[in-house]
Coordinates of C-alpha atoms in Angstrom, one line a residue:
X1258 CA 1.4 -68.2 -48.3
X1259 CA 1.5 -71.8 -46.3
X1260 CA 2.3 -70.1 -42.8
X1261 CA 2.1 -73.5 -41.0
X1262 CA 5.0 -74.7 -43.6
X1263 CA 7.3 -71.5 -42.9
X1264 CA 6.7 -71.7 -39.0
X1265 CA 7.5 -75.6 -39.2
X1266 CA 10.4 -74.7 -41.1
X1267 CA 11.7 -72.0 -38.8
X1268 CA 11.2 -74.2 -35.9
X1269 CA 13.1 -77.5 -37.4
X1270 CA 16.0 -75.5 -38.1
X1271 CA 15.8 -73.4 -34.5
X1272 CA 16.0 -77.1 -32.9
X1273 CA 18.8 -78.4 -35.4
X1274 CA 20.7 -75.3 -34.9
X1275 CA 20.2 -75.4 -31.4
X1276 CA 21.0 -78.8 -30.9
X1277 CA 24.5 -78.0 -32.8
X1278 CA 24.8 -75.2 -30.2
X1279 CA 24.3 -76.8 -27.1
X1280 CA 26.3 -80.1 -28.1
X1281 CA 29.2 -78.8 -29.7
X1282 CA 29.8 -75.2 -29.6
X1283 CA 28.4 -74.6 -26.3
X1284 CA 28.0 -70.7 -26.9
X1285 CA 25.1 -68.4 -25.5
X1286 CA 21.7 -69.7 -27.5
X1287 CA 21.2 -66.0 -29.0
X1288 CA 24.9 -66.0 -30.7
X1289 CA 25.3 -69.8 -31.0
X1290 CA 22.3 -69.7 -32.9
X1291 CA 23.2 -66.6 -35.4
X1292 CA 26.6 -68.3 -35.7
X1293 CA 25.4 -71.1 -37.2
X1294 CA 22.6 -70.2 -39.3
X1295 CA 25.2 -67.9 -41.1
X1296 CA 27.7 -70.2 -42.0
X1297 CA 24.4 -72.3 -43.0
X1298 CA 23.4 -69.1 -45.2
X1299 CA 26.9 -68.7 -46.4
X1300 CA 27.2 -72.7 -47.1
X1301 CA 24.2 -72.5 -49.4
X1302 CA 25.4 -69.3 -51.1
X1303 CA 28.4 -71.3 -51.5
X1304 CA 26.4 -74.3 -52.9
X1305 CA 24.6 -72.0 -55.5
X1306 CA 27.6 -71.8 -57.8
X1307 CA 27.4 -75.2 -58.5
X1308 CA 22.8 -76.0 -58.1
X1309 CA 21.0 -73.0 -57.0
X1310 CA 17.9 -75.2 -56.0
X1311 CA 17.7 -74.8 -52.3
X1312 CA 19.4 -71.0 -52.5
X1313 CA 16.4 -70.2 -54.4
X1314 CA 13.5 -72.5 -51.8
X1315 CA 15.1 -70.5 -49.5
X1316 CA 15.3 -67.2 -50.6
X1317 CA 11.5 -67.3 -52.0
X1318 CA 10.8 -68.4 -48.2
X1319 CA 12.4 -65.6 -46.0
X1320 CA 10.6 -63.1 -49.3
X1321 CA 7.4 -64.6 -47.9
X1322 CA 8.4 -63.8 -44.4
X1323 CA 7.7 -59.8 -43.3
X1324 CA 9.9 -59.7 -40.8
X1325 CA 9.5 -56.5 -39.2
X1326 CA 5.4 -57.6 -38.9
X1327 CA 6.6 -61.0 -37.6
X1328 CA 8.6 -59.5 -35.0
X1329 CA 7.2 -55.8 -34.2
X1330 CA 3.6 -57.1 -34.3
X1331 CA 3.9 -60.5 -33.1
X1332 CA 7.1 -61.3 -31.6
X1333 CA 8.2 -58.5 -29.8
X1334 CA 5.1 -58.2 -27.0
X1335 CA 6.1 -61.5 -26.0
X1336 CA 10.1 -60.9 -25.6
X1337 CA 9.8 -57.9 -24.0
X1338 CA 7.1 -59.1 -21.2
X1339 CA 9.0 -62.2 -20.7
X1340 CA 12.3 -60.1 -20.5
X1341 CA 10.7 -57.8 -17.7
X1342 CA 8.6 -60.6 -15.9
X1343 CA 12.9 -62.1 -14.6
X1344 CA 14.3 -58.3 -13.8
X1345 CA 13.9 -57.5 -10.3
X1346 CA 11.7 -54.5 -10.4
X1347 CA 12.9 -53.1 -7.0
X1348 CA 16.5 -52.9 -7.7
X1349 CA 15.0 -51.5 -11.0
X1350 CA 13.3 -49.1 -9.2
X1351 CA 16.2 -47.7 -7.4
X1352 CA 18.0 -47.0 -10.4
X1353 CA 15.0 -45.6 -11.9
X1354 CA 16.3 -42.1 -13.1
X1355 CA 19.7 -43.2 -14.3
X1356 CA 17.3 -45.6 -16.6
X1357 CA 14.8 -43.3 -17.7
X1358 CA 18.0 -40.9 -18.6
X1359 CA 19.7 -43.7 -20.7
X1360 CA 16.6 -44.7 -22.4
X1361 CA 14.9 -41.4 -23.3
X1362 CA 18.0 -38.7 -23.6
X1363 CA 20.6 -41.3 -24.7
X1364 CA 18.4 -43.0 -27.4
X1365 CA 18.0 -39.4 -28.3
X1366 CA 21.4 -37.9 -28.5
X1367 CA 22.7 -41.4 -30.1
X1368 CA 20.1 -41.1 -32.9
X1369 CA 21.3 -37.4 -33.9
X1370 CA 25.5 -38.2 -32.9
X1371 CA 25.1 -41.1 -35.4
X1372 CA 22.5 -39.4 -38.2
X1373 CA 25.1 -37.0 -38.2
X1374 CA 28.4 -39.3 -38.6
X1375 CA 26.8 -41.3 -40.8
X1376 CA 25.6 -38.3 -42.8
X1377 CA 29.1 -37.1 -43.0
X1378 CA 30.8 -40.7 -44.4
X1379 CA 28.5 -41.1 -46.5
X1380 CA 29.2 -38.0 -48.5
X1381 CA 32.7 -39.0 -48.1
X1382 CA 32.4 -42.2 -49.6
X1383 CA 30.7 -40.2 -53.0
X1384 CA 27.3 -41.3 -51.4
X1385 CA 24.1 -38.2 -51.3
X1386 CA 21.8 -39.2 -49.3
X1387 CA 19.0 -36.9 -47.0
X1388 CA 19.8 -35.7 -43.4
X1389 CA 16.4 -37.3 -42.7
X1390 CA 17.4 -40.1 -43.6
X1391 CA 20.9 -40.1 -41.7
X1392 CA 18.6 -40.0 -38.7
X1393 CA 16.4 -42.9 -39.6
X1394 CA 19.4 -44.9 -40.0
X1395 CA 20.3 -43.4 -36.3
X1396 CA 17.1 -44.2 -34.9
X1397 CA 17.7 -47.9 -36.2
X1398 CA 20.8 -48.3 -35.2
X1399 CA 20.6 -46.8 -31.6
X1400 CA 18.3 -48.7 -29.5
X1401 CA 19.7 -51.7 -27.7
X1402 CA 18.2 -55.1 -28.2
X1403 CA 16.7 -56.8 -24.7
X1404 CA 16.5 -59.8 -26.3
X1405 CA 20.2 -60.2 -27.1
X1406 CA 21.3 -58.6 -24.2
X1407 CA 19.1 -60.5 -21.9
X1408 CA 20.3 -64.0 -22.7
X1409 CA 23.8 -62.7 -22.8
X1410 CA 24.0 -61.1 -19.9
X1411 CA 23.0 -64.2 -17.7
X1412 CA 25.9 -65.8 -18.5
X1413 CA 28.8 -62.6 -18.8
X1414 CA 29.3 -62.6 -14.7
X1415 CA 28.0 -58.2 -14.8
X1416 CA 27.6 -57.0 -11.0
X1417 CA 23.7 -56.6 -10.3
X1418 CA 23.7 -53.4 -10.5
X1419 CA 25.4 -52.9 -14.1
X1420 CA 23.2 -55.8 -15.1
X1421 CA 20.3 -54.0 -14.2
X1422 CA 21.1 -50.7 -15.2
X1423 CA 22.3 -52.4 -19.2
X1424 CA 18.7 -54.5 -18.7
X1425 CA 16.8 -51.9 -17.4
X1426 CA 17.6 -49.7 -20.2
X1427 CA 17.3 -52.4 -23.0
X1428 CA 14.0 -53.1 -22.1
X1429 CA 12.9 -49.4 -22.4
X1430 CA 15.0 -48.1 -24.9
X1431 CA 14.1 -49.9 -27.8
X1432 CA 10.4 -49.1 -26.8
X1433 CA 11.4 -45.1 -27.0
X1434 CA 13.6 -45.9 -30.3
X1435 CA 10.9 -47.3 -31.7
X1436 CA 8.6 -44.5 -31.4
X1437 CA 11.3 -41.8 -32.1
X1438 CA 12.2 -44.2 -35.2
X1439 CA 8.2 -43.7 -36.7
X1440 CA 8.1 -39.8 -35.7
X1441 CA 11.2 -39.6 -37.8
X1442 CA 9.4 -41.5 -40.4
X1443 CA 6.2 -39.6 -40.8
X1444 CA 8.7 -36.7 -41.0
X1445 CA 10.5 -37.9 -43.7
X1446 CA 8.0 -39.3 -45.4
X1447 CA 5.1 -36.3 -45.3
X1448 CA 4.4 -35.1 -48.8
X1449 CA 1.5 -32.4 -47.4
X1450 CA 1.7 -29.5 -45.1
X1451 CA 5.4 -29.5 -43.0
X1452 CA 5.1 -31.8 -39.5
X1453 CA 4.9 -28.8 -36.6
X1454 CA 6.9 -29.5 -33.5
X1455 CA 3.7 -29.7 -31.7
X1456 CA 2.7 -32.4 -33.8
X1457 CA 6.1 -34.3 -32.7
X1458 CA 5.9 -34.1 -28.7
X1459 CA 2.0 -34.9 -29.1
X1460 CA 3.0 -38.2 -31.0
X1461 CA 5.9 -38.6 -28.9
X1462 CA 3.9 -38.0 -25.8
X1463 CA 1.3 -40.5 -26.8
X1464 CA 2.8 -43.2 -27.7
X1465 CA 5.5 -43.6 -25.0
X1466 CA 2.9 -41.8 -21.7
X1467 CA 0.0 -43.7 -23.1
X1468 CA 2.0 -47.2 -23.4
X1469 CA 3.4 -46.9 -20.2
X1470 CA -0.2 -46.1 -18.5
X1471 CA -2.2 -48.7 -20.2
X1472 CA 0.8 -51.2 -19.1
X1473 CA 0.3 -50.6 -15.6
X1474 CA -3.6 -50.6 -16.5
X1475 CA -2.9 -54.3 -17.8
X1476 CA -0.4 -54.9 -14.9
X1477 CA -3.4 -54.0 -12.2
X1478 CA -5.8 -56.3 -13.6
X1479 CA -4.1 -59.2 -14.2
X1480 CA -2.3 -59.1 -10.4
X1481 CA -5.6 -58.5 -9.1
X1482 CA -7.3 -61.0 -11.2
X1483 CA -4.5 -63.3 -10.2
X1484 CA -4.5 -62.7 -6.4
X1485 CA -8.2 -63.4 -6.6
X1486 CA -7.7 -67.1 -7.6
X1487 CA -5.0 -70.1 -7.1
X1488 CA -5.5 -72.4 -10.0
X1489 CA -1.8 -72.6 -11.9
X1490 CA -3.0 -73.1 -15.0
X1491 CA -5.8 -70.7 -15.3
X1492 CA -3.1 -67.6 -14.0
X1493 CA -0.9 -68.8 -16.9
X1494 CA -3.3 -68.1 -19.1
X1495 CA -4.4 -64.9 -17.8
X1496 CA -0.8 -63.2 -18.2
X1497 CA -0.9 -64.6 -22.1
X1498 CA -4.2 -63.0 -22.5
X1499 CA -2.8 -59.8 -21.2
X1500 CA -0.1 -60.0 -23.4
X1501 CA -2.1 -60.6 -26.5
X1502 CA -5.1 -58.7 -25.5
X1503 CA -3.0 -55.5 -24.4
X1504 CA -0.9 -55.8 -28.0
X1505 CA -4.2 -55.4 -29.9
X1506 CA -5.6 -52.2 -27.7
X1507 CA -2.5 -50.7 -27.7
X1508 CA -2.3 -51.1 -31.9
X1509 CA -5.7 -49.9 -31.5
X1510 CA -4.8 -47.0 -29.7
X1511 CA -1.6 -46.2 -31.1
X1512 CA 0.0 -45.6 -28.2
X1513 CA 3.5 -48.1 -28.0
X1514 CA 2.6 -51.8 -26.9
X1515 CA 6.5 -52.6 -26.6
X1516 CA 6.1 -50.1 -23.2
X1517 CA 3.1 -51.1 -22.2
X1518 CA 4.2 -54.8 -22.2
X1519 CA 7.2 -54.2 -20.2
X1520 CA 5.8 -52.5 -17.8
X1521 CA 2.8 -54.9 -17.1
X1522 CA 5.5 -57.2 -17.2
X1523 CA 7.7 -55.9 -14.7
X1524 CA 4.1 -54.9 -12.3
X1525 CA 3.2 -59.0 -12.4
X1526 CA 6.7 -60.0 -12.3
X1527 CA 7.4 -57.8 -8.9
X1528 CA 8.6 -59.9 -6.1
X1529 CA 5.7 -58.5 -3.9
X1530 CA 3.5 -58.5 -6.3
X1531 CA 4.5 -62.8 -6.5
X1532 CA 4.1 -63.5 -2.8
X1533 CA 0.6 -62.1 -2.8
X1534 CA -1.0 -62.8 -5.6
X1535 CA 1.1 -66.3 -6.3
X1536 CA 1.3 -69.8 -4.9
X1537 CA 5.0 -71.5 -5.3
X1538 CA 3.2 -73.8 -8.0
X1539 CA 1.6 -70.6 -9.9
X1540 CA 5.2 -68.9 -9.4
X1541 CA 7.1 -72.4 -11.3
X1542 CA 4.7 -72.6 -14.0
X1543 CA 4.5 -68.8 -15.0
X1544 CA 7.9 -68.5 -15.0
X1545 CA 8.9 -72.1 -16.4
X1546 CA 6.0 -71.0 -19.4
X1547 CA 7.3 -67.4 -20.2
X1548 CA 11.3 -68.8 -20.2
X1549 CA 10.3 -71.5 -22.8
X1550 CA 8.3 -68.7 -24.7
X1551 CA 11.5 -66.4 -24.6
X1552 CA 13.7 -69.5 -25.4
X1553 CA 11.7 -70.5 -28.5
X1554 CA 10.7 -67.3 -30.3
X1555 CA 14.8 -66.2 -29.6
X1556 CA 15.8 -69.4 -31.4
X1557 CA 13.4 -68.2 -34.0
X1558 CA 14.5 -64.8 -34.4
X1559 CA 17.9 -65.5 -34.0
X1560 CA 17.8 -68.1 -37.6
X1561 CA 15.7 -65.3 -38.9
X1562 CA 18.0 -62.7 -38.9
X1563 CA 20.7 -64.8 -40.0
X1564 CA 18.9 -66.0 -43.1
X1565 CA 18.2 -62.2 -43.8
X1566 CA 21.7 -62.6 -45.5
X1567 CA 19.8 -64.5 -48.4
X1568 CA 18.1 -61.5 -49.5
X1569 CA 20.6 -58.2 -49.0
X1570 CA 21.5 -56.7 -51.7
X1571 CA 25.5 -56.9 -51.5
X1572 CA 27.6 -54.0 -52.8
X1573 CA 30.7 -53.2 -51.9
X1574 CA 29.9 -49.6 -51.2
X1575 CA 27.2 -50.7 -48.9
X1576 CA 29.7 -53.3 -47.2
X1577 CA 32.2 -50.8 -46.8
X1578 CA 29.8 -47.9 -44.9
X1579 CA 28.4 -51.1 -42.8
X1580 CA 32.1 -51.7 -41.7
X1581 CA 33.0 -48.1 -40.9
X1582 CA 29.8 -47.6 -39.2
X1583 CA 30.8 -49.8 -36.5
X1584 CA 33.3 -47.8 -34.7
X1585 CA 30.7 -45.0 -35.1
X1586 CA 28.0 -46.2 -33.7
X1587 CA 30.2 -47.4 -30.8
X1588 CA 32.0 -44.0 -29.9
X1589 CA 28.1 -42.1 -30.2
X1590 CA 26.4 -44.5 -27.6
X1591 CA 29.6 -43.9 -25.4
X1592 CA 29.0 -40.6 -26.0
X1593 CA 25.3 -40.5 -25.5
X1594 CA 25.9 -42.4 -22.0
X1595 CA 28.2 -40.3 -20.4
X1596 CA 26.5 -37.2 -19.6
X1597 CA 24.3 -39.4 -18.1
X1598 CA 26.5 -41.1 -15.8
X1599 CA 28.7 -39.2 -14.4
X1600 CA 25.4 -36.9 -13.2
X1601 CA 24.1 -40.1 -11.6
X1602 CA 27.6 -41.7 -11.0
X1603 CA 28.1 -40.3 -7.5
X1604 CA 24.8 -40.6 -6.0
X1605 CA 24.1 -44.2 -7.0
X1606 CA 27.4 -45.5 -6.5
X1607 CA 27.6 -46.4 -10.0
X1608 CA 30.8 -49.3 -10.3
X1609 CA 34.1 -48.2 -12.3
X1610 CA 34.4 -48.1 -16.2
X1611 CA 29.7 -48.4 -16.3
X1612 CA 29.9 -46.2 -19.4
X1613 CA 32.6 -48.4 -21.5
X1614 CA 30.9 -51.9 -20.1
X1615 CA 27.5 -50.4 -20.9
X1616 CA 29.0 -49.3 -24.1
X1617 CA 30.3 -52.5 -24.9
X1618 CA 27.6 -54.4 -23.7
X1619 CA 24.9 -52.5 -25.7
X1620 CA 23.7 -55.2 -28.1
X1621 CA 22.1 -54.6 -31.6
X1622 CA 19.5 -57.4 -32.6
X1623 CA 16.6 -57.6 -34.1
X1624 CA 14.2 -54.9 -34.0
X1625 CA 17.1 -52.8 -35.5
X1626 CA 16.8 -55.1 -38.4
X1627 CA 12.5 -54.7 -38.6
X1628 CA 12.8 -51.1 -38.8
X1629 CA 15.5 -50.7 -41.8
X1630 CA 12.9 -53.4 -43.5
X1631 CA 10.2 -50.9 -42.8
X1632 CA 12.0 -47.9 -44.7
X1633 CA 10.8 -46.8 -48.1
X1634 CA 12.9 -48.2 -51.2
X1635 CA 13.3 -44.0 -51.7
X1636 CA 15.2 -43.7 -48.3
X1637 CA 17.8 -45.9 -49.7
X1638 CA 17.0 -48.7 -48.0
X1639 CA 18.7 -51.5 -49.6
X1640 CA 22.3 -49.4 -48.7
X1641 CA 20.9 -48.8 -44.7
X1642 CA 19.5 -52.6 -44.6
X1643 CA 23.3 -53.7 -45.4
X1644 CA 24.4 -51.1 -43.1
X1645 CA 22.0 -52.2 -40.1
X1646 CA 22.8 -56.3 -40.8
X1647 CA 26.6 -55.6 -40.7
X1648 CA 26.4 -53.0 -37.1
X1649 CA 24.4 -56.5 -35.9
X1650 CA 26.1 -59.3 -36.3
X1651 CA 29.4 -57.8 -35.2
X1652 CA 27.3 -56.6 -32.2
X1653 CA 26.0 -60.6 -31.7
X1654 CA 29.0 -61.9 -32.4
X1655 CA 32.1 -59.9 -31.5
X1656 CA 30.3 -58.0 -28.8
X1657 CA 28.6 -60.8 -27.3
X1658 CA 31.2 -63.0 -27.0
X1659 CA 34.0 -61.0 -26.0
X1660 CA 31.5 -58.9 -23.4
X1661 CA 32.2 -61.3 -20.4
X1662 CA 36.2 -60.9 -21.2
X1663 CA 35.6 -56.9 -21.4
X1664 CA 34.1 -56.8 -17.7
X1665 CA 36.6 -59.5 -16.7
X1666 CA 39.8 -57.2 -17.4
X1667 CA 38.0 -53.7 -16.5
X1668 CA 36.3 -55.6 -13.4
X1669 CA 38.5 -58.4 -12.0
X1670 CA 37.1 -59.0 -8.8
X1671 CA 33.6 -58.7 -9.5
X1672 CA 30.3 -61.1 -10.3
X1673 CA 27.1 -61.0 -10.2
X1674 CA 25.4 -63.3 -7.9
X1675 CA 22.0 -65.9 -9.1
X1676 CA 19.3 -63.9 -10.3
X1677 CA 16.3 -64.3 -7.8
X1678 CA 13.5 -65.5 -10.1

């Protein structure tokens, strides 16, 4: 495999599609970008009727691509730290339990409200497929994507506090999914002895407790080792060391590096933790470095998942329970975030209509689509894939750009000030 051709590839069409974006369509980068790498994707399926050549270059190149190691070993580390280096960690921290609630016990009731639905249509539709697997497919579909809803958020007008609270529980949620997501997995997929509850809350307990200590671990040294120096350059390099360095003992570890890197990004990216251990200079590079890294490996990711179309396997039975899952996975995250609210609601003086905006603004992206490439061709993944793409790019799309008009009409006289950083 010629990585340096497919990453050269990637990034000349990330540039030409975003240079389409920003000049003529003027849309947010993350949907802009998916827009018009699938009416590329659809333009070359078109063209294969008549000369197949390039469907086929470019179907044997996004084969060659593992997406969910691209993005879940490489990619993802990076996002997630940039992502929580901009949110303000002390409004974060004030609406610490109303996050923690909506990333542990919502991600948790969405993934069995949705296993559960989807178990039911499926049988419906003349489909048998395993419980288990129903609630693989949950645990895909459930987390929300940071990385869509970060860029999209910026630009939808959200009052802080909803921003933070839909940020907040982005960046954490899809950390938790992904560990419920592989407990499911080694459930579904043990062939020996039956997997004891025990053994569940000790892998659950590992991964998600020990990737949220070893990120304040990494947090710690970095701001000290960062406070302990003022040369720009040098401090820029230390937070991409803790980044990559902290991915590989967290892998090493198994304990879940998406947490840890949030978390060690939201310790360094603290406002104190900037006017002590920062000069202005060091403060404008760091953050001017990690928003180009966010920018790029978004623009990326975004052409990535819209070539995926290249290599789904389309049948209309697949299309159809990608369609009607929609409206299901929409009414089980309302459902999974109200209980939530309205015990928080009155103490935190939540703003009106936070469970339909949240709702609404709950993006699918990405990592939803890594983990349906990670099932086993026996957990009929080719039927969940097409399932998981579809639940996306509505999500992107239809979501996305409708998501400022949504808290327009159910907030007229709000916005959200600047963000700080």
């Amino acid at each position: 495999m010629n990585y340096y051709l497919i990453i050269s590839g990637l990034v000349f069409l990330a540039a030409v599609f975003g240079y389409l974006n920003v000049r003529f369509l003027k849309l947010p980068t993350t949907i802009g970008l998916m827009l018009i790498t699938i009416v590329y994707t659809l333009g070359v399926l078109g063209l294969s009727f008549f000369d197949d050549t390039l469907l086929r270059a470019e179907a044997q190149l996004i084969r060659q691509i593992d997406f969910e190691l691209v993005l879940m070993d490489y990619m993802l580390s990076f996002l997630l730290f940039a992502g929580a280096l901009h949110t303000n960690f002390q409004e974060l921290k004030k609406l610490r339990w109303p996050v923690i609630a909506f990333a542990t016990l919502g991600v948790v009731a969405s993934t069995f409200l949705i296993g559960t639905a989807t178990y039911y249509l499926l049988q419906l539709l003349g489909t048998n497929v395993l419980y288990t697997y129903c609630l693989l497919f949950g645990a895909i579909i459930s987390p929300t994507d940071p990385i869509a809803v970060l860029g999209i958020l910026k630009q939808a007008g959200a009052p802080k506090k909803l921003e933070i609270k839909i940020v907040g529980e982005s960046l954490f949620n899809d950390g938790v999914g992904v560990v419920l997501f592989l407990t499911l997995f080694e459930i579904a997929s043990a062939t020996g002895p039956a997997v004891e509850p025990l053994d569940i809350i000790e892998l659950f307990g590992q991964e998600v407790f020990g990737g949220i200590l070893l990120g304040l671990l990494i947090g710690w040294i970095t701001f000290r080792l960062m406070k302990s120096i003022d040369d720009f350059s040098t401090e820029v390099i230390l937070t991409l060391a803790a980044v990559m360095g902290g991915t590989v003992v967290a892998d090493q570890l198994h304990l879940s590096a998406p947490l840890a890197m949030v978390v060690a990004g939201l310790l360094i990216g603290d406002d104190r933790a900037r006017s002590s251990a920062m000069s202005e200079t060091t403060e404008q590079y760091v953050d001017k470095f990690w928003e180009l890294i966010d920018i790029l490996l978004n623009a990326i990711l975004f052409v990535l998942i819209g070539m995926e179309m290249l290599v789904l396997t389309y049948e209309i039975n697949y299309l159809v329970a990608g369609l009607l899952t929609i409206p299901i996975a929409l009414l089980c995250r309302y459902a999974s975030l109200w209980l939530p609210v309205r015990i928080f609601e009155r103490k935190l003086d939540f703003v009106p209509h936070t469970t339909a905006i949240m709702t609404w603004g709950g993006l699918r992206g990405g990592i939803s689509i890594a983990l349906a490439l990670s099932l086993a061709p026996e957990m009929n993944r080719e039927m969940f894939l097409v399932m998981t793409y579809t639940v996306v790019v509505f999500s992107i799309i239809v979501q996305g750009l409708t998501i400022e008009r949504v808290i327009g009409r159910l907030l007229p006289h709000s916005k959200s000030p600047a963000n700080p950083h």
